[in-house]
XYZ file of C-alpha atoms in Angstrom:
469
model
C 14.385 -1.487 17.955
C 13.199 -1.167 21.389
C 12.637 -3.703 24.113
C 10.592 -1.455 26.437
C 7.512 0.819 25.737
C 8.508 4.409 25.582
C 6.426 6.917 27.163
C 3.912 9.232 25.449
C 2.729 9.442 21.925
C 3.659 7.631 18.766
C 7.066 8.911 18.423
C 6.066 11.197 15.398
C 4.806 14.765 15.611
C 5.146 18.017 14.185
C 2.575 20.182 12.239
C 2.186 20.713 8.600
C 3.551 24.060 7.566
C 2.250 26.024 4.595
C 5.663 27.381 3.389
C 7.940 30.205 4.464
C 7.250 33.894 4.153
C 4.039 36.037 4.690
C 3.445 36.841 1.003
C -0.224 36.754 -0.024
C -3.391 35.764 2.022
C -3.945 32.107 2.933
C -6.720 30.223 1.158
C -8.917 30.579 4.238
C -8.503 34.323 4.014
C -9.589 34.286 0.435
C -12.535 32.094 1.130
C -13.796 34.412 3.987
C -13.208 37.361 1.633
C -15.307 35.859 -1.004
C -18.234 35.129 1.396
C -17.260 31.446 2.107
C -16.501 29.880 5.372
C -12.892 29.070 6.236
C -12.141 25.741 7.249
C -12.292 24.829 10.801
C -9.110 24.276 12.725
C -7.313 21.022 11.798
C -9.598 20.352 8.741
C -7.921 20.002 5.184
C -7.948 23.012 3.139
C -10.095 22.680 -0.156
C -8.563 23.595 -3.385
C -10.366 23.863 -6.954
C -13.324 26.093 -5.708
C -16.365 26.614 -8.132
C -15.894 29.338 -10.683
C -18.169 31.748 -9.040
C -16.142 31.451 -5.930
C -13.090 31.657 -7.719
C -14.139 35.065 -9.470
C -15.264 36.507 -6.053
C -11.995 35.399 -4.407
C -10.030 37.162 -7.119
C -12.310 40.166 -6.940
C -11.318 40.334 -3.149
C -7.875 39.711 -3.777
C -7.694 42.719 -6.279
C -9.097 44.967 -3.387
C -6.221 43.997 -1.162
C -3.175 46.456 -0.902
C -0.492 45.818 -3.505
C 1.976 44.264 -0.953
C -0.540 41.734 -0.125
C -0.925 40.663 -3.767
C 2.619 39.665 -4.390
C 2.741 36.070 -5.528
C 3.548 33.630 -2.787
C 6.390 30.982 -2.960
C 5.099 27.405 -4.169
C 3.620 25.549 -1.422
C 5.329 22.416 -0.493
C 3.851 19.154 0.919
C 6.751 16.915 2.327
C 4.142 14.744 4.224
C 2.592 13.941 0.792
C 5.878 13.131 -0.785
C 6.910 10.860 2.137
C 3.443 9.122 2.109
C 3.675 8.297 -1.543
C 7.026 6.867 -1.063
C 5.735 4.863 1.884
C 3.005 3.492 -0.313
C 5.576 2.505 -2.906
C 4.499 5.238 -5.173
C 1.186 3.571 -6.109
C -1.396 5.161 -4.059
C -4.722 5.948 -5.784
C -7.961 7.393 -4.986
C -9.489 5.613 -2.181
C -6.302 3.946 -1.077
C -4.804 6.490 1.284
C -7.945 8.027 2.769
C -6.927 11.591 2.330
C -4.269 11.820 4.724
C -2.286 14.191 2.354
C -4.015 17.068 4.129
C -2.520 16.278 7.462
C 0.779 15.756 8.807
C 0.612 12.178 9.942
C 2.698 9.121 10.405
C 2.521 7.787 6.916
C 4.119 4.450 7.706
C 5.307 2.612 10.915
C 9.016 1.835 11.056
C 10.518 -1.430 12.106
C 13.280 0.369 13.902
C 10.490 1.686 16.500
C 9.388 -1.858 17.246
C 8.586 -2.462 20.870
C 8.916 -5.931 22.064
C 7.338 -7.204 25.201
C 7.363 -10.969 24.693
C 5.381 -13.617 26.560
C 6.710 -15.031 29.700
C 4.512 -17.944 29.910
C 4.891 -20.426 27.068
C 2.600 -22.939 25.544
C 3.808 -26.304 24.846
C 4.802 -26.871 21.119
C 2.610 -29.403 19.382
C 3.946 -32.479 17.569
C 4.459 -31.622 13.961
C 3.033 -34.849 12.781
C -0.332 -34.130 14.232
C -1.028 -30.658 13.262
C -4.591 -29.442 12.152
C -4.237 -26.297 10.025
C -4.783 -23.139 11.697
C -5.755 -24.466 15.156
C -2.926 -23.670 17.315
C -1.004 -20.231 17.467
C 2.202 -19.117 18.927
C 2.778 -17.253 21.986
C 3.141 -13.830 20.568
C 1.679 -11.506 18.041
C 2.274 -8.269 16.056
C 0.062 -5.418 16.336
C 0.040 -1.835 14.680
C -2.734 0.574 15.208
C -3.672 3.314 12.729
C -5.895 6.433 12.639
C -6.588 9.142 10.160
C -5.707 11.734 12.826
C -2.326 10.346 13.678
C -1.368 7.772 11.148
C 0.478 4.749 12.114
C 1.385 4.124 15.731
C 4.562 2.047 16.739
C 4.452 -1.445 16.079
C 4.403 -3.866 18.964
C 5.240 -7.611 19.500
C 3.444 -8.723 22.600
C 1.584 -11.944 23.920
C -1.038 -13.281 21.964
C -4.312 -11.872 23.172
C -7.960 -11.432 22.271
C -8.798 -8.227 20.322
C -11.013 -5.539 21.883
C -13.376 -4.042 19.194
C -16.181 -1.905 19.512
C -19.458 -3.735 18.303
C -19.862 -1.162 15.481
C -16.382 -1.668 13.978
C -16.612 -1.546 10.226
C -14.778 -4.952 9.955
C -17.601 -6.713 11.574
C -20.470 -5.018 9.536
C -19.248 -4.492 6.219
C -16.204 -6.797 5.921
C -13.701 -3.772 5.609
C -10.791 -6.269 6.150
C -8.198 -8.265 4.239
C -5.362 -10.704 5.033
C -2.346 -12.271 3.630
C -0.986 -16.038 3.789
C 2.726 -16.836 3.849
C 5.036 -19.434 5.680
C 8.153 -19.705 7.376
C 10.232 -22.915 6.790
C 12.831 -24.693 8.755
C 15.516 -25.882 6.441
C 17.608 -29.084 6.209
C 20.477 -26.737 7.467
C 18.453 -25.676 10.459
C 17.908 -22.080 9.088
C 14.452 -20.505 8.863
C 13.345 -18.942 5.403
C 10.562 -17.110 4.090
C 9.493 -17.807 0.439
C 9.030 -14.560 -1.737
C 7.606 -12.480 0.861
C 7.850 -9.381 -1.042
C 5.013 -10.733 -3.349
C 2.866 -11.134 -0.430
C 3.567 -7.550 0.696
C 2.752 -6.282 -2.785
C -0.429 -8.190 -2.775
C -1.396 -6.992 0.666
C -0.921 -3.267 -0.403
C -3.050 -3.807 -3.336
C -5.790 -5.412 -1.170
C -5.404 -2.369 1.225
C -6.260 0.165 -1.497
C -9.155 -1.932 -2.801
C -10.654 -2.133 0.740
C -10.101 1.743 1.136
C -7.649 0.920 4.100
C -4.610 2.608 5.118
C -1.197 2.385 2.964
C 1.928 1.208 4.568
C 5.607 0.696 3.793
C 5.778 -2.900 2.648
C 9.469 -3.234 3.446
C 8.980 -1.951 7.100
C 6.089 -4.604 7.420
C 8.157 -7.346 6.160
C 11.013 -6.459 8.603
C 8.387 -6.553 11.502
C 7.089 -9.955 10.435
C 10.867 -11.171 10.179
C 11.476 -10.009 13.777
C 8.292 -11.763 14.897
C 9.347 -14.938 13.283
C 12.781 -14.586 14.956
C 11.104 -14.086 18.336
C 9.041 -17.256 17.797
C 11.586 -19.407 15.875
C 11.113 -22.282 18.186
C 7.691 -22.460 16.901
C 8.960 -23.083 13.318
C 8.532 -26.981 13.139
C 11.642 -29.065 12.956
C 10.200 -30.835 10.110
C 10.211 -30.756 6.180
C 6.525 -31.768 6.178
C 5.343 -28.845 8.254
C 5.904 -25.093 8.422
C 4.823 -21.819 10.536
C 1.813 -20.300 8.759
C 1.867 -16.489 9.058
C -1.343 -14.383 8.697
C -0.771 -10.700 8.459
C -4.287 -9.017 8.871
C -5.619 -5.460 8.446
C -9.035 -4.565 9.634
C -11.344 -1.543 9.913
C -12.097 -0.536 13.602
C -13.976 2.602 13.235
C -16.833 2.602 15.627
C -19.488 3.700 13.319
C -22.252 2.174 11.258
C -21.868 4.438 8.374
C -20.727 2.959 5.285
C -17.527 4.717 4.551
C -13.802 4.752 4.642
C -12.651 3.907 8.117
C -10.803 6.412 10.156
C -9.271 3.668 12.452
C -7.700 0.401 11.443
C -5.643 -2.329 13.085
C -2.979 -4.261 11.354
C -1.925 -7.551 13.335
C 0.049 -10.665 12.574
C -0.690 -14.092 14.187
C 1.115 -17.353 13.303
C 0.202 -21.102 13.514
C 2.312 -24.180 12.959
C 0.734 -26.180 10.271
C 1.161 -29.668 8.346
C -0.832 -30.558 5.300
C -3.734 -28.401 4.451
C -6.039 -31.308 3.429
C -6.924 -34.096 5.933
C -6.026 -36.383 3.078
C -2.557 -35.530 2.972
C -0.173 -33.241 1.174
C -0.010 -34.964 -2.162
C -3.192 -37.100 -2.372
C -5.742 -36.109 -5.260
C -8.942 -34.294 -4.520
C -12.288 -34.380 -6.084
C -14.354 -31.257 -7.408
C -17.741 -30.260 -7.719
C -18.319 -27.824 -10.676
C -21.562 -25.933 -10.698
C -22.287 -22.537 -12.391
C -25.054 -21.523 -9.931
C -22.351 -20.196 -7.531
C -19.706 -17.636 -8.543
C -16.617 -16.949 -6.626
C -15.863 -13.679 -8.225
C -16.837 -11.268 -11.079
C -15.599 -8.526 -13.293
C -15.234 -5.201 -11.356
C -15.335 -6.990 -8.095
C -12.815 -8.146 -5.511
C -11.702 -11.502 -6.542
C -8.053 -10.347 -7.334
C -7.735 -9.155 -3.840
C -7.323 -11.268 -0.438
C -10.519 -9.980 1.241
C -12.154 -12.222 3.769
C -15.504 -11.567 2.250
C -14.387 -13.664 -0.917
C -13.876 -16.461 1.298
C -16.867 -16.462 3.660
C -19.154 -16.232 1.059
C -17.713 -19.440 -0.501
C -18.428 -21.443 2.629
C -22.114 -22.430 1.659
C -20.978 -23.891 -1.882
C -18.276 -25.676 -0.061
C -20.663 -27.429 2.012
C -22.708 -28.432 -1.013
C -19.852 -29.880 -2.596
C -19.113 -32.139 0.401
C -22.651 -33.222 0.322
C -22.092 -34.534 -3.349
C -18.971 -36.279 -2.108
C -16.578 -33.818 -3.422
C -13.707 -32.124 -1.448
C -13.459 -28.739 -3.231
C -15.574 -26.400 -5.448
C -14.301 -25.870 -9.083
C -15.349 -22.192 -9.529
C -16.962 -21.475 -12.868
C -17.728 -17.940 -14.567
C -19.706 -16.780 -17.332
C -22.127 -18.312 -19.919
C -19.512 -20.383 -21.239
C -18.556 -21.813 -17.757
C -14.837 -20.661 -17.748
C -12.554 -22.600 -15.130
C -11.310 -20.035 -12.586
C -10.211 -21.361 -9.431
C -10.153 -24.454 -7.214
C -11.387 -23.885 -3.787
C -9.028 -21.372 -2.279
C -6.295 -22.256 -4.941
C -5.159 -21.317 -8.448
C -5.777 -23.842 -11.059
C -3.247 -25.387 -13.706
C -4.009 -27.641 -16.503
C -1.158 -29.679 -18.259
C -2.476 -31.031 -21.486
C -2.074 -31.133 -25.337
C -3.703 -28.043 -26.522
C -6.011 -27.571 -29.616
C -2.913 -26.976 -31.751
C -1.180 -30.345 -30.734
C 1.239 -28.620 -28.289
C 2.250 -29.570 -24.807
C 1.022 -26.677 -22.622
C 0.654 -25.607 -19.032
C -2.265 -23.455 -18.872
C -3.720 -21.174 -16.034
C -6.648 -18.748 -16.153
C -5.209 -15.094 -16.899
C -5.189 -12.371 -14.237
C -8.243 -10.477 -15.574
C -9.604 -9.232 -12.268
C -11.478 -12.363 -10.955
C -8.133 -14.432 -10.422
C -6.161 -13.918 -7.198
C -2.430 -13.285 -8.111
C -1.097 -16.215 -6.093
C 2.612 -16.405 -5.072
C 2.749 -20.123 -5.926
C 0.750 -19.404 -9.055
C 3.624 -16.929 -10.152
C 6.323 -19.258 -9.012
C 5.009 -22.285 -11.125
C 4.740 -19.799 -14.099
C 8.334 -18.492 -13.598
C 9.748 -22.049 -13.256
C 8.095 -23.538 -16.308
C 9.101 -20.608 -18.473
C 12.607 -20.906 -17.303
C 12.485 -24.728 -18.095
C 11.415 -23.744 -21.652
C 10.364 -27.351 -22.330
C 6.553 -26.666 -23.191
C 4.318 -23.953 -23.961
C 3.225 -21.890 -20.990
C 0.100 -19.886 -21.159
C -2.164 -17.597 -19.100
C -5.471 -18.343 -21.158
C -9.202 -19.033 -20.720
C -10.284 -22.559 -20.382
C -14.080 -23.639 -20.255
C -15.463 -26.825 -19.302
C -16.264 -27.479 -23.209
C -12.548 -27.253 -23.543
C -11.846 -29.676 -20.853
C -14.632 -32.140 -21.722
C -13.559 -32.143 -25.334
C -9.674 -32.769 -24.251
C -10.773 -35.466 -21.951
C -12.666 -37.280 -24.780
C -9.631 -36.859 -27.072
C -7.185 -38.044 -24.294
C -5.437 -34.755 -24.332
C -5.474 -34.118 -20.648
C -2.455 -35.235 -18.787
C -2.498 -33.387 -15.275
C -4.638 -31.023 -13.262
C -3.649 -29.478 -10.173
C -4.341 -26.576 -7.620
C -1.742 -24.371 -6.422
C -1.432 -22.153 -3.365
C 0.598 -21.204 -0.120
C -1.322 -23.689 2.229
C -0.972 -26.841 -0.135
C 1.831 -25.934 -2.459
C 0.418 -28.146 -5.254
C -2.561 -30.559 -5.111
C -3.368 -32.973 -7.723
C -6.924 -33.282 -9.061
C -8.463 -36.495 -9.956
C -12.100 -36.080 -10.419
C -14.653 -33.358 -11.308
C -18.471 -33.755 -11.038
C -20.057 -31.584 -13.662
C -23.802 -31.522 -14.842
C -24.318 -34.783 -12.889
C -21.316 -36.743 -14.472
C -17.990 -37.703 -12.963
C -15.035 -36.573 -15.184
C -12.128 -38.613 -14.602
C -8.789 -36.628 -14.697
C -5.905 -38.755 -15.231
C -3.405 -36.832 -13.129
C -2.053 -39.845 -10.940
C -1.972 -42.033 -14.011
C 0.665 -39.706 -15.672
C 3.007 -39.783 -12.668
C 1.955 -37.035 -11.884
C 5.346 -35.985 -13.554
C 4.769 -32.094 -13.931
C 2.808 -31.802 -10.532
C 5.582 -33.649 -8.655
C 8.324 -31.678 -10.375
C 6.861 -28.332 -9.102
C 6.220 -29.519 -5.795
C 9.809 -31.062 -5.416
C 11.351 -27.820 -6.980
C 9.344 -25.515 -4.694
C 9.872 -27.286 -1.340
C 13.477 -27.948 -2.157
C 13.841 -23.955 -2.277
C 11.653 -23.595 0.843
C 13.487 -25.950 3.029
C 16.848 -25.119 1.935
C 17.765 -27.978 -0.205
C 18.494 -25.723 -3.029
C 19.920 -21.968 -2.948
C 17.454 -19.440 -4.642
C 16.820 -15.754 -4.447
C 13.322 -16.666 -3.714
C 14.371 -17.703 -0.205
C 14.670 -15.062 2.326
C 16.594 -15.872 5.512
C 15.236 -14.961 8.732
C 17.928 -16.656 10.870
């Protein structure tokens, strides 16, 4: 950890060696001997040439003196091994942008963090009057990346506007992603994060899908922890508010080409927040369900936290409000499968077709975001063992039939911003469907809310809570 910037470079250097000894010609020599052009200096060598080129290279090799035809020792690629480790052993095609051919900094390190905090401080807002995502802390975390050099050192510095080239890929082609997590000040005064490794896992998956650079998830989490520690006075002294954390990764290559970016910026900003919905943290909401708008589709990016998924939903959200509803109930397919609620995962507690008490939520089939709150609710319910817990498809026909037969007990959305949010009404095909969530307590919804917030605010000890300070 450093408190002042070090001079020069990114702290990582060295060139990729091709191995020891001089036995055998290099691939560039073979390529030239076979009539092909050798790669330019600094360009990655190409392996797996066409058969004709391979045969020509073999003939050229045979013509060399015997001393030059002795087998070379196996080539080693330490940078590749380190990079795979830094990407949690899960880099796939398109996720690491081919850095394997260069010796680059495969991940930033929290130990290299340079802190130059703000010296002018803003007034902290009243936690009782917070509007979601409108007030920001004094400092931010930034980490730059390039294909040529890899990751630079991480910085914590005063919050400032970004300087981007107008051709940056994030501005034109939505090459970007984000995460959403929170820091909570407990009843004991300690600050906690809630299951942050799940956020880091999801962010890494989103980066692969967006063809953005890999990073070491543990190193990023430690940088975030340090940022929260620096900004600890921004964590509200309230069990009805928290500090929202927004890690973001954007492509910054100044090019209009539709391609993998060669430059990127990872940054983290934070904002003290109260209830996500203006109606309050536990007041029921109404939904508008219309199949003409689709949030996600098979083979798309609905299971990743990419900004494009959210920006394209705003139009439908506006239409929902015109119909007097607060959120969109997203449907999918000819059978009108229920998928998500606005920006939340959806849960239905009912008596299913077999007469069982069941907590059901749509499965992670590629169009559902794997929410941290969603996973936590499933884990809690399965641990309780009091009712059936299913990840299954639910259609609007299933729901309307269950409503007619009085089998629906509770329905709620779940997410980091709101924790859980009860649902009381759905407008579908011109009819208002009443969901009896509030008439049933709501016992299960309230139980999840209490359990999760007890962990988040330190009223209950849990491995899910990670102490910051």
